Amino acid sequence: MRPGSSAGVSKRVAMTSLVSFNPATGSTVGEVSVTPALAVLDAIARARAAAPAWGALSLSERLALLEPPEERLLACAEELTALVTAEMGKPTKDAGGEVSWVAKSFVETCREIAASLEPEVVSQGSLRSTIHHVPHGVCAAITPWNFPVMMPHSLVLPALIAGNTVVFKPSEETPLVGQRYAELIGEGLPPGVLEVIHGDAETGRALVAGGVDLIAFTGSRTAGVQILSSASSDLKRVILELGGKDPLLVLDDADPLAAAKFAAKNGFRNAGQVCVSTERVYVAESIAERFEEALAQIAKEIVVGADDVEGATLGPMVNARQKAHVVEQVAAAVKDGARLLAGGEDREGNFLSATVLVDCTHEMGIMRDETFGPVLCVARVASDEEALRLANDTPYGLGAVVYGGDPERAERVAARVEAGMVGVNRSCGGAEGTPWVGAKQSGYGYHGGPAGHRQFAVPRVVTVRT
Ligand code: NAD
């Protein structure tokens, strides 16, 4: 038995240090010091002191300091990949994909962000207004663990390029990856421009309550609610990317096998620990049996295990708490009448099998609350209208997908799904330059695309008569 495997493992935050465990093996990966509340304020003060000079640089001067990390990231890609796999458990192939995407597009991303922050001129008669995108000041960047490189990257980089200084708190599950990312980005930046602090929600709360100007957060809806509430006392600006409960609508003219393949890919990737994982499936009755059989077959063939297990594509849950949450949701659904077509068995350590539940009803907790695990829940529907009604009856609205044989009909259905991003016969992410955005309680503000990048800055309109 692997160390720590029987009971599962979780990171532990002691008073002064944060011990990082490998969720697959239970072995210690490393340790960082927890930043005490007073030291959080010191980090904010250093970032505050650095803000005027950093904010006064031109976009091209900031780019000159922020483009060199691409080479460092590329040179350290293997090391960073290994650290991602060790700290949060995703297979090397997936961890490598995440690191390589960030590293290879680094300079391009910097330039794209900078381009959207160039001043814009608007003229009306003799009036000429220039919209300058000026920095907020100090930005708190707080991130989750599920994409421990990509998530910090999508907040820290636009904040810095927009001229803010940043106090970055990586997830307590992936502090070493966060630290390394910040070292690679921060080398060569003036002191105080990028500060890193460590700890769990308590440290995050101290940061949010401290004297920052902008809070850029990606994580759970629960934490988002707390952050918005705390930020309201002095109207700090917030950008919140939160959780989801993404539906997949499989229309009656869809190819059931293609839809099942997509559901499995999008539901079990990263062990289901993706904000836009497919969690609920509404399938037309006429093709439901073929869809469910195909899905169960694919799920049964998925090899579960640590990175060194031959053929394993489904890694561990990040910690024992997350596993227990998924196991409880599945057990409650089965008790309420859902049928297990695949998976569902309790495995050693933090592992779970790819699980397919059918005969799910709208009242079940597993159809309403975020699971964040490798579980696909299927409900049969009599019409597109019923699928839309059920898919939309949720406080969440991050991503969604519609599968159908007639793309135009599927697109019409997609336009009625209440989500920030809806894919037709593909995943929900949009074309280059579109924002990553959640509707309803899946987001408050957003990032990505020119409009998203500009949220890391404040518009200042200067008008002259010509
Ligand atoms: P989490 O909310 O528990 O923690 C996220 C980060 O916030 C961590 O760094 C944590 O220490 C900190 N934190 C927690 N409570 C806080 C508080 N009250 N004040 C300040 N900081 C606080 O989320 P998680 O478990 O790390 O990540 C999983 C969640 O993130 C899921 O809900 C998932 O859907 C969501 N997520 C969303 C997106 C998106 O783009 N919308 C992307 C990835 C993950």
mmCIF file of N, CA and C in Angstrom, residues 316-375:
data_model
loop_
_atom_site.group_PDB
_atom_site.id
_atom_site.type_symbol
_atom_site.label_atom_id
_atom_site.label_comp_id
_atom_site.label_asym_id
_atom_site.label_seq_id
_atom_site.Cartn_x
_atom_site.Cartn_y
_atom_site.Cartn_z
ATOM 1 N N PRO A 316 -5.733 11.001 -9.121
ATOM 2 C CA PRO A 316 -6.465 11.087 -7.860
ATOM 3 C C PRO A 316 -7.269 12.374 -7.712
ATOM 4 N N MET A 317 -8.199 12.355 -6.766
ATOM 5 C CA MET A 317 -8.794 13.598 -6.279
ATOM 6 C C MET A 317 -7.675 14.361 -5.578
ATOM 7 N N VAL A 318 -7.798 15.679 -5.505
ATOM 8 C CA VAL A 318 -6.693 16.462 -4.941
ATOM 9 C C VAL A 318 -6.465 16.168 -3.461
ATOM 10 N N ASN A 319 -7.528 15.803 -2.749
ATOM 11 C CA ASN A 319 -7.364 15.487 -1.330
ATOM 12 C C ASN A 319 -8.517 14.614 -0.832
ATOM 13 N N ALA A 320 -8.385 14.165 0.409
ATOM 14 C CA ALA A 320 -9.375 13.241 0.968
ATOM 15 C C ALA A 320 -10.727 13.925 1.142
ATOM 16 N N ARG A 321 -10.710 15.211 1.448
ATOM 17 C CA ARG A 321 -11.974 15.946 1.651
ATOM 18 C C ARG A 321 -12.771 15.991 0.347
ATOM 19 N N GLN A 322 -12.062 16.257 -0.760
ATOM 20 C CA GLN A 322 -12.733 16.326 -2.051
ATOM 21 C C GLN A 322 -13.280 14.950 -2.432
ATOM 22 N N LYS A 323 -12.507 13.908 -2.149
ATOM 23 C CA LYS A 323 -12.985 12.555 -2.453
ATOM 24 C C LYS A 323 -14.242 12.251 -1.633
ATOM 25 N N ALA A 324 -14.214 12.576 -0.346
ATOM 26 C CA ALA A 324 -15.356 12.275 0.525
ATOM 27 C C ALA A 324 -16.605 12.997 0.029
ATOM 28 N N HIS A 325 -16.433 14.229 -0.457
ATOM 29 C CA HIS A 325 -17.580 14.996 -0.972
ATOM 30 C C HIS A 325 -18.203 14.266 -2.172
ATOM 31 N N VAL A 326 -17.355 13.771 -3.068
ATOM 32 C CA VAL A 326 -17.864 13.087 -4.265
ATOM 33 C C VAL A 326 -18.547 11.775 -3.866
ATOM 34 N N VAL A 327 -17.895 11.013 -2.989
ATOM 35 C CA VAL A 327 -18.460 9.721 -2.552
ATOM 36 C C VAL A 327 -19.824 9.939 -1.893
ATOM 37 N N GLU A 328 -19.930 10.963 -1.078
ATOM 38 C CA GLU A 328 -21.216 11.242 -0.394
ATOM 39 C C GLU A 328 -22.297 11.614 -1.397
ATOM 40 N N GLN A 329 -21.946 12.444 -2.378
ATOM 41 C CA GLN A 329 -22.940 12.847 -3.382
ATOM 42 C C GLN A 329 -23.445 11.630 -4.163
ATOM 43 N N VAL A 330 -22.510 10.746 -4.554
ATOM 44 C CA VAL A 330 -22.897 9.561 -5.335
ATOM 45 C C VAL A 330 -23.789 8.649 -4.484
ATOM 46 N N ALA A 331 -23.406 8.424 -3.230
ATOM 47 C CA ALA A 331 -24.183 7.532 -2.351
ATOM 48 C C ALA A 331 -25.593 8.077 -2.152
ATOM 49 N N ALA A 332 -25.699 9.398 -1.969
ATOM 50 C CA ALA A 332 -27.024 9.999 -1.751
ATOM 51 C C ALA A 332 -27.880 9.841 -3.008
ATOM 52 N N ALA A 333 -27.262 9.998 -4.184
ATOM 53 C CA ALA A 333 -28.025 9.871 -5.431
ATOM 54 C C ALA A 333 -28.527 8.435 -5.603
ATOM 55 N N VAL A 334 -27.669 7.460 -5.304
ATOM 56 C CA VAL A 334 -28.066 6.044 -5.429
ATOM 57 C C VAL A 334 -29.208 5.747 -4.452
ATOM 58 N N LYS A 335 -29.091 6.277 -3.261
ATOM 59 C CA LYS A 335 -30.155 6.080 -2.255
ATOM 60 C C LYS A 335 -31.480 6.662 -2.771
ATOM 61 N N ASP A 336 -31.380 7.769 -3.523
ATOM 62 C CA ASP A 336 -32.597 8.426 -4.029
ATOM 63 C C ASP A 336 -33.072 7.854 -5.367
ATOM 64 N N GLY A 337 -32.441 6.763 -5.836
ATOM 65 C CA GLY A 337 -32.978 6.081 -7.013
ATOM 66 C C GLY A 337 -32.116 6.123 -8.259
ATOM 67 N N ALA A 338 -30.951 6.808 -8.226
ATOM 68 C CA ALA A 338 -30.083 6.795 -9.414
ATOM 69 C C ALA A 338 -29.447 5.411 -9.531
ATOM 70 N N ARG A 339 -29.166 4.997 -10.785
ATOM 71 C CA ARG A 339 -28.530 3.683 -11.017
ATOM 72 C C ARG A 339 -27.102 3.884 -11.467
ATOM 73 N N LEU A 340 -26.197 3.064 -10.893
ATOM 74 C CA LEU A 340 -24.788 3.139 -11.272
ATOM 75 C C LEU A 340 -24.559 2.252 -12.489
ATOM 76 N N LEU A 341 -24.139 2.838 -13.607
ATOM 77 C CA LEU A 341 -23.833 2.017 -14.788
ATOM 78 C C LEU A 341 -22.338 1.740 -14.886
ATOM 79 N N ALA A 342 -21.547 2.565 -14.226
ATOM 80 C CA ALA A 342 -20.086 2.344 -14.212
ATOM 81 C C ALA A 342 -19.515 3.018 -12.980
ATOM 82 N N GLY A 343 -18.430 2.463 -12.481
ATOM 83 C CA GLY A 343 -17.707 3.083 -11.359
ATOM 84 C C GLY A 343 -18.479 3.029 -10.063
ATOM 85 N N GLY A 344 -18.206 4.028 -9.226
ATOM 86 C CA GLY A 344 -18.916 4.128 -7.955
ATOM 87 C C GLY A 344 -18.235 3.398 -6.814
ATOM 88 N N GLU A 345 -17.290 2.486 -7.144
ATOM 89 C CA GLU A 345 -16.646 1.756 -6.043
ATOM 90 C C GLU A 345 -15.594 2.620 -5.350
ATOM 91 N N ASP A 346 -15.439 2.347 -4.057
ATOM 92 C CA ASP A 346 -14.468 3.107 -3.274
ATOM 93 C C ASP A 346 -13.089 2.500 -3.516
ATOM 94 N N ARG A 347 -12.172 3.296 -3.992
ATOM 95 C CA ARG A 347 -10.804 2.814 -4.217
ATOM 96 C C ARG A 347 -9.907 3.299 -3.100
ATOM 97 N N GLU A 348 -8.723 2.721 -3.080
ATOM 98 C CA GLU A 348 -7.768 3.141 -2.042
ATOM 99 C C GLU A 348 -7.335 4.583 -2.227
ATOM 100 N N GLY A 349 -6.928 5.199 -1.152
ATOM 101 C CA GLY A 349 -6.354 6.541 -1.220
ATOM 102 C C GLY A 349 -7.344 7.547 -1.762
ATOM 103 N N ASN A 350 -6.855 8.471 -2.571
ATOM 104 C CA ASN A 350 -7.709 9.550 -3.074
ATOM 105 C C ASN A 350 -8.324 9.232 -4.434
ATOM 106 N N PHE A 351 -8.255 7.949 -4.845
ATOM 107 C CA PHE A 351 -8.716 7.612 -6.199
ATOM 108 C C PHE A 351 -10.202 7.272 -6.236
ATOM 109 N N LEU A 352 -10.807 7.596 -7.377
ATOM 110 C CA LEU A 352 -12.188 7.219 -7.659
ATOM 111 C C LEU A 352 -12.252 6.735 -9.100
ATOM 112 N N SER A 353 -13.165 5.799 -9.366
ATOM 113 C CA SER A 353 -13.324 5.334 -10.756
ATOM 114 C C SER A 353 -14.166 6.333 -11.535
ATOM 115 N N ALA A 354 -14.037 6.249 -12.865
ATOM 116 C CA ALA A 354 -14.937 7.030 -13.720
ATOM 117 C C ALA A 354 -16.344 6.486 -13.496
ATOM 118 N N THR A 355 -17.247 7.360 -13.093
ATOM 119 C CA THR A 355 -18.565 6.919 -12.620
ATOM 120 C C THR A 355 -19.682 7.477 -13.500
ATOM 121 N N VAL A 356 -20.622 6.596 -13.849
ATOM 122 C CA VAL A 356 -21.786 7.026 -14.632
ATOM 123 C C VAL A 356 -23.052 6.680 -13.851
ATOM 124 N N LEU A 357 -23.861 7.693 -13.609
ATOM 125 C CA LEU A 357 -25.141 7.513 -12.918
ATOM 126 C C LEU A 357 -26.263 7.831 -13.891
ATOM 127 N N VAL A 358 -27.239 6.933 -14.000
ATOM 128 C CA VAL A 358 -28.399 7.221 -14.861
ATOM 129 C C VAL A 358 -29.664 7.265 -13.997
ATOM 130 N N ASP A 359 -30.784 7.597 -14.643
ATOM 131 C CA ASP A 359 -32.065 7.785 -13.923
ATOM 132 C C ASP A 359 -31.934 8.879 -12.867
ATOM 133 N N CYS A 360 -31.142 9.880 -13.165
ATOM 134 C CA CYS A 360 -30.981 10.972 -12.189
ATOM 135 C C CYS A 360 -32.186 11.910 -12.301
ATOM 136 N N THR A 361 -32.582 12.451 -11.175
ATOM 137 C CA THR A 361 -33.710 13.388 -11.191
ATOM 138 C C THR A 361 -33.225 14.761 -10.741
ATOM 139 N N HIS A 362 -34.014 15.741 -11.102
ATOM 140 C CA HIS A 362 -33.638 17.139 -10.875
ATOM 141 C C HIS A 362 -33.505 17.475 -9.389
ATOM 142 N N GLU A 363 -34.189 16.694 -8.552
ATOM 143 C CA GLU A 363 -34.196 17.003 -7.112
ATOM 144 C C GLU A 363 -32.911 16.541 -6.431
ATOM 145 N N MET A 364 -32.179 15.625 -7.058
ATOM 146 C CA MET A 364 -30.986 15.073 -6.399
ATOM 147 C C MET A 364 -29.907 16.142 -6.210
ATOM 148 N N GLY A 365 -29.237 16.101 -5.073
ATOM 149 C CA GLY A 365 -28.164 17.052 -4.789
ATOM 150 C C GLY A 365 -27.092 17.006 -5.862
ATOM 151 N N ILE A 366 -26.819 15.810 -6.390
ATOM 152 C CA ILE A 366 -25.742 15.653 -7.374
ATOM 153 C C ILE A 366 -26.073 16.335 -8.707
ATOM 154 N N MET A 367 -27.365 16.639 -8.937
ATOM 155 C CA MET A 367 -27.754 17.365 -10.150
ATOM 156 C C MET A 367 -27.786 18.873 -9.910
ATOM 157 N N ARG A 368 -27.542 19.272 -8.678
ATOM 158 C CA ARG A 368 -27.683 20.698 -8.341
ATOM 159 C C ARG A 368 -26.383 21.328 -7.837
ATOM 160 N N ASP A 369 -25.630 20.577 -7.017
ATOM 161 C CA ASP A 369 -24.418 21.144 -6.409
ATOM 162 C C ASP A 369 -23.183 20.675 -7.165
ATOM 163 N N GLU A 370 -22.184 21.531 -7.229
ATOM 164 C CA GLU A 370 -20.961 21.181 -7.957
ATOM 165 C C GLU A 370 -20.348 19.913 -7.362
ATOM 166 N N THR A 371 -19.917 18.987 -8.242
ATOM 167 C CA THR A 371 -19.311 17.730 -7.782
ATOM 168 C C THR A 371 -17.790 17.859 -7.780
ATOM 169 N N PHE A 372 -17.225 18.282 -8.905
ATOM 170 C CA PHE A 372 -15.776 18.418 -9.062
ATOM 171 C C PHE A 372 -15.092 17.062 -8.883
ATOM 172 N N GLY A 373 -15.642 16.055 -9.542
ATOM 173 C CA GLY A 373 -15.074 14.712 -9.508
ATOM 174 C C GLY A 373 -15.459 13.973 -10.770
ATOM 175 N N PRO A 374 -14.939 12.749 -10.967
ATOM 176 C CA PRO A 374 -15.164 12.028 -12.225
ATOM 177 C C PRO A 374 -16.524 11.324 -12.266
ATOM 178 N N VAL A 375 -17.577 12.111 -12.254
ATOM 179 C CA VAL A 375 -18.933 11.549 -12.202
ATOM 180 C C VAL A 375 -19.798 12.227 -13.257
#
